[in-house]
Amino acid sequence: MQETKSTDETIYQLIPFLLGVFSVTWLCAFLMTIIDYSTRPLLFTVLDFLENASPLICVLILLKKPLSSAPTLLHFLFGKAGHPAFYLIVLFLFAAQFFNFYCFRLPEADCTIPVFLSVFAGQLVLGGGLEEAGWRGYLLPYFARRQHILLSSTITSLIWVLWHLPYFIIPESLHSGQNFLSYALIGIVTGFILTAIYLLTKSVLLCMLFHSWQNTLVMTFPTDTGNSWFMLTFLVLGAVSALLCLILRRPDHKTY
């Protein structure tokens, strides 16, 4: 079965979504490996944008009718008003992620506030933040209607990780030379954090902001991921998020 219907009548189509995001991204990544950036920077930049934006593009196509309504679009982006404590928890997750990277940054890491903000804006508008419309805004709700929330989060994250495979072969890519298994573990843990944020607020925009936030931290405060204290703090943050997911999916807190 490739379709499931949520309580708000939104129809999620798994196969068309996956075919779309993987085809567009992997094709763009292949073209980027054979294009010389120094001679065709504009084309390279367009391809880079398309590969990052493919989940968003597919969501806009597949949910064209429901998202054409302004109230539905706003609900998709901003979610629903929840208890103020929920937003404090989200703020804590943002802050905890920042201090973990900042405290365990490499000695040579140095970043000013203007640089950090410019990288963050770039990630939100042109980079990883765009992906969340597809991952937490579309794919997670599809699986959450059918599977346990932690399993749904894990499956979504594994698909997200596999989607990144071409980034490991693009020269000078952020992921070039990284250990793929370590990256997969980080992706699953990050997925729990993003799932918790989505369950707390139902806001795709907040997921986009957190994704951009983490990418910015990786780019501006390079950290020794082999540092046991850094990884322990990161795993604890993921465990806390997983616990939040379990609490929020109790019958009296059910989100979907």
CSV table of N, CA, C and O in Angstrom, one decimal, residues 55-111:
chain,number,residue,atom,x,y,z
A,55,PRO,N,12.9,17.5,-1.5
A,55,PRO,CA,11.8,17.1,-0.7
A,55,PRO,C,10.7,18.1,-0.6
A,55,PRO,O,9.5,17.8,-0.6
A,56,LEU,N,11.1,19.4,-0.5
A,56,LEU,CA,10.1,20.5,-0.5
A,56,LEU,C,9.3,20.5,-1.8
A,56,LEU,O,8.1,20.7,-1.8
A,57,ILE,N,10.1,20.4,-2.9
A,57,ILE,CA,9.4,20.5,-4.3
A,57,ILE,C,8.4,19.3,-4.4
A,57,ILE,O,7.3,19.6,-4.9
A,58,CYS,N,8.8,18.1,-4.0
A,58,CYS,CA,7.8,17.0,-4.1
A,58,CYS,C,6.6,17.2,-3.2
A,58,CYS,O,5.5,16.8,-3.6
A,59,VAL,N,6.8,17.7,-2.0
A,59,VAL,CA,5.7,18.0,-1.1
A,59,VAL,C,4.7,19.0,-1.8
A,59,VAL,O,3.5,18.8,-1.7
A,60,LEU,N,5.3,20.1,-2.4
A,60,LEU,CA,4.4,21.1,-3.0
A,60,LEU,C,3.6,20.5,-4.2
A,60,LEU,O,2.5,20.9,-4.4
A,61,ILE,N,4.2,19.5,-4.9
A,61,ILE,CA,3.5,18.9,-6.0
A,61,ILE,C,2.4,17.9,-5.5
A,61,ILE,O,1.3,18.0,-5.9
A,62,LEU,N,2.8,17.1,-4.5
A,62,LEU,CA,1.9,16.1,-4.0
A,62,LEU,C,0.8,16.6,-3.2
A,62,LEU,O,-0.3,16.1,-3.1
A,63,LEU,N,1.1,17.7,-2.5
A,63,LEU,CA,0.0,18.4,-1.6
A,63,LEU,C,-0.4,19.7,-2.2
A,63,LEU,O,-0.8,20.6,-1.5
A,64,LYS,N,-0.4,19.8,-3.5
A,64,LYS,CA,-0.7,21.0,-4.2
A,64,LYS,C,-2.1,21.5,-3.8
A,64,LYS,O,-2.3,22.7,-3.5
A,65,LYS,N,-3.1,20.6,-3.8
A,65,LYS,CA,-4.5,21.1,-3.5
A,65,LYS,C,-4.7,21.5,-2.1
A,65,LYS,O,-5.1,22.6,-1.9
A,66,PRO,N,-4.3,20.7,-1.1
A,66,PRO,CA,-4.5,21.2,0.3
A,66,PRO,C,-3.7,22.4,0.7
A,66,PRO,O,-4.1,23.3,1.4
A,67,LEU,N,-2.4,22.5,0.2
A,67,LEU,CA,-1.6,23.6,0.5
A,67,LEU,C,-1.9,24.9,-0.2
A,67,LEU,O,-1.3,25.9,0.0
A,68,SER,N,-2.8,24.8,-1.2
A,68,SER,CA,-3.2,26.0,-1.9
A,68,SER,C,-4.1,26.9,-1.1
A,68,SER,O,-4.3,28.0,-1.4
A,69,SER,N,-4.6,26.3,0.0
A,69,SER,CA,-5.4,27.0,1.0
A,69,SER,C,-4.5,27.7,2.0
A,69,SER,O,-3.7,27.0,2.6
A,70,ALA,N,-4.6,29.0,2.2
A,70,ALA,CA,-3.7,29.8,3.1
A,70,ALA,C,-3.8,29.2,4.5
A,70,ALA,O,-2.7,29.0,5.1
A,71,PRO,N,-5.0,28.9,5.1
A,71,PRO,CA,-5.0,28.4,6.5
A,71,PRO,C,-4.3,27.1,6.6
A,71,PRO,O,-3.6,26.8,7.6
A,72,THR,N,-4.4,26.2,5.6
A,72,THR,CA,-3.8,24.9,5.6
A,72,THR,C,-2.3,25.0,5.5
A,72,THR,O,-1.5,24.4,6.2
A,73,LEU,N,-1.8,25.9,4.6
A,73,LEU,CA,-0.4,26.2,4.4
A,73,LEU,C,0.2,26.7,5.7
A,73,LEU,O,1.3,26.3,6.2
A,74,LEU,N,-0.5,27.7,6.4
A,74,LEU,CA,0.0,28.2,7.6
A,74,LEU,C,0.1,27.2,8.7
A,74,LEU,O,1.0,27.2,9.5
A,75,HIS,N,-0.9,26.3,8.7
A,75,HIS,CA,-0.9,25.2,9.7
A,75,HIS,C,0.2,24.3,9.5
A,75,HIS,O,0.9,23.8,10.4
A,76,PHE,N,0.5,24.0,8.2
A,76,PHE,CA,1.6,23.1,7.8
A,76,PHE,C,2.9,23.7,8.3
A,76,PHE,O,3.8,23.0,8.8
A,77,LEU,N,3.1,25.0,8.2
A,77,LEU,CA,4.4,25.6,8.5
A,77,LEU,C,4.5,25.9,10.0
A,77,LEU,O,5.5,25.6,10.7
A,78,PHE,N,3.4,26.5,10.6
A,78,PHE,CA,3.5,26.9,12.0
A,78,PHE,C,2.9,25.9,13.0
A,78,PHE,O,3.1,26.1,14.2
A,79,GLY,N,2.2,24.9,12.6
A,79,GLY,CA,1.6,24.0,13.5
A,79,GLY,C,0.4,24.5,14.2
A,79,GLY,O,-0.3,25.4,13.7
A,80,LYS,N,0.2,24.0,15.4
A,80,LYS,CA,-0.9,24.4,16.2
A,80,LYS,C,-0.4,25.0,17.5
A,80,LYS,O,0.6,24.6,18.1
A,81,ALA,N,-1.2,25.9,18.1
A,81,ALA,CA,-0.8,26.5,19.4
A,81,ALA,C,-0.8,25.5,20.5
A,81,ALA,O,-1.9,24.9,20.7
A,82,GLY,N,0.3,25.3,21.1
A,82,GLY,CA,0.3,24.3,22.2
A,82,GLY,C,0.6,25.0,23.5
A,82,GLY,O,0.6,26.2,23.7
A,83,HIS,N,0.8,24.2,24.6
A,83,HIS,CA,1.2,24.7,25.9
A,83,HIS,C,2.5,25.4,25.8
A,83,HIS,O,3.4,25.0,25.1
A,84,PRO,N,2.6,26.6,26.5
A,84,PRO,CA,3.9,27.3,26.4
A,84,PRO,C,5.1,26.5,26.8
A,84,PRO,O,6.2,26.7,26.4
A,85,ALA,N,4.9,25.5,27.7
A,85,ALA,CA,6.0,24.6,28.2
A,85,ALA,C,6.6,23.9,27.0
A,85,ALA,O,7.8,23.6,27.0
A,86,PHE,N,5.7,23.5,26.0
A,86,PHE,CA,6.2,22.8,24.8
A,86,PHE,C,7.3,23.6,24.1
A,86,PHE,O,8.3,23.1,23.6
A,87,TYR,N,7.0,24.9,24.0
A,87,TYR,CA,8.0,25.8,23.2
A,87,TYR,C,9.3,26.0,24.1
A,87,TYR,O,10.3,26.2,23.5
A,88,LEU,N,9.1,26.0,25.4
A,88,LEU,CA,10.3,26.1,26.2
A,88,LEU,C,11.2,24.8,26.0
A,88,LEU,O,12.4,24.9,26.0
A,89,ILE,N,10.5,23.7,25.9
A,89,ILE,CA,11.3,22.4,25.6
A,89,ILE,C,12.0,22.5,24.3
A,89,ILE,O,13.2,22.1,24.2
A,90,VAL,N,11.3,23.0,23.3
A,90,VAL,CA,12.0,23.2,22.0
A,90,VAL,C,13.2,24.1,22.1
A,90,VAL,O,14.2,23.9,21.5
A,91,LEU,N,13.0,25.2,22.8
A,91,LEU,CA,14.1,26.2,23.0
A,91,LEU,C,15.3,25.5,23.7
A,91,LEU,O,16.4,25.7,23.4
A,92,PHE,N,15.0,24.6,24.7
A,92,PHE,CA,16.0,23.9,25.4
A,92,PHE,C,16.8,23.0,24.4
A,92,PHE,O,18.0,22.9,24.5
A,93,LEU,N,16.1,22.4,23.5
A,93,LEU,CA,16.7,21.5,22.5
A,93,LEU,C,17.7,22.3,21.6
A,93,LEU,O,18.8,21.8,21.3
A,94,PHE,N,17.2,23.4,21.2
A,94,PHE,CA,18.1,24.3,20.4
A,94,PHE,C,19.4,24.7,21.2
A,94,PHE,O,20.5,24.6,20.7
A,95,ALA,N,19.1,25.2,22.4
A,95,ALA,CA,20.2,25.6,23.3
A,95,ALA,C,21.2,24.5,23.6
A,95,ALA,O,22.4,24.7,23.6
A,96,ALA,N,20.7,23.3,23.9
A,96,ALA,CA,21.5,22.2,24.3
A,96,ALA,C,22.4,21.8,23.1
A,96,ALA,O,23.6,21.4,23.3
A,97,GLN,N,21.8,21.8,21.9
A,97,GLN,CA,22.6,21.4,20.8
A,97,GLN,C,23.7,22.4,20.5
A,97,GLN,O,24.9,22.0,20.2
A,98,PHE,N,23.4,23.7,20.7
A,98,PHE,CA,24.4,24.7,20.5
A,98,PHE,C,25.6,24.6,21.5
A,98,PHE,O,26.8,24.5,21.1
A,99,PHE,N,25.3,24.4,22.8
A,99,PHE,CA,26.3,24.4,23.8
A,99,PHE,C,27.1,23.1,23.7
A,99,PHE,O,28.3,23.1,24.0
A,100,ASN,N,26.5,22.0,23.2
A,100,ASN,CA,27.3,20.8,23.0
A,100,ASN,C,28.4,21.0,21.9
A,100,ASN,O,29.5,20.6,22.1
A,101,PHE,N,28.0,21.6,20.8
A,101,PHE,CA,28.9,21.8,19.7
A,101,PHE,C,30.0,22.9,20.2
A,101,PHE,O,31.2,22.8,19.9
A,102,TYR,N,29.5,23.9,20.9
A,102,TYR,CA,30.4,25.0,21.3
A,102,TYR,C,31.4,24.6,22.3
A,102,TYR,O,32.6,24.9,22.2
A,103,CYS,N,31.0,23.8,23.3
A,103,CYS,CA,31.9,23.4,24.3
A,103,CYS,C,33.0,22.4,23.9
A,103,CYS,O,34.1,22.3,24.4
A,104,PHE,N,32.6,21.6,22.8
A,104,PHE,CA,33.6,20.6,22.4
A,104,PHE,C,34.1,20.9,21.0
A,104,PHE,O,34.5,20.0,20.3
A,105,ARG,N,34.1,22.2,20.6
A,105,ARG,CA,34.6,22.6,19.3
A,105,ARG,C,36.1,22.4,19.3
A,105,ARG,O,36.8,22.4,20.3
A,106,LEU,N,36.6,22.2,18.0
A,106,LEU,CA,38.1,22.1,17.9
A,106,LEU,C,38.8,23.4,18.2
A,106,LEU,O,38.2,24.4,18.1
A,107,PRO,N,40.0,23.3,18.7
A,107,PRO,CA,40.8,24.5,19.1
A,107,PRO,C,40.8,25.6,18.0
A,107,PRO,O,40.8,26.8,18.4
A,108,GLU,N,40.9,25.2,16.8
A,108,GLU,CA,41.0,26.2,15.7
A,108,GLU,C,39.7,26.8,15.3
A,108,GLU,O,39.6,27.7,14.4
A,109,ALA,N,38.6,26.3,15.8
A,109,ALA,CA,37.3,26.7,15.4
A,109,ALA,C,37.1,28.2,15.9
A,109,ALA,O,37.3,28.5,17.1
A,110,ASP,N,36.7,29.0,15.0
A,110,ASP,CA,36.5,30.4,15.4
A,110,ASP,C,35.4,31.0,14.5
A,110,ASP,O,35.4,30.8,13.3
A,111,CYS,N,34.4,31.6,15.1
A,111,CYS,CA,33.2,32.1,14.3
A,111,CYS,C,32.6,33.3,15.0
A,111,CYS,O,32.4,33.3,16.2
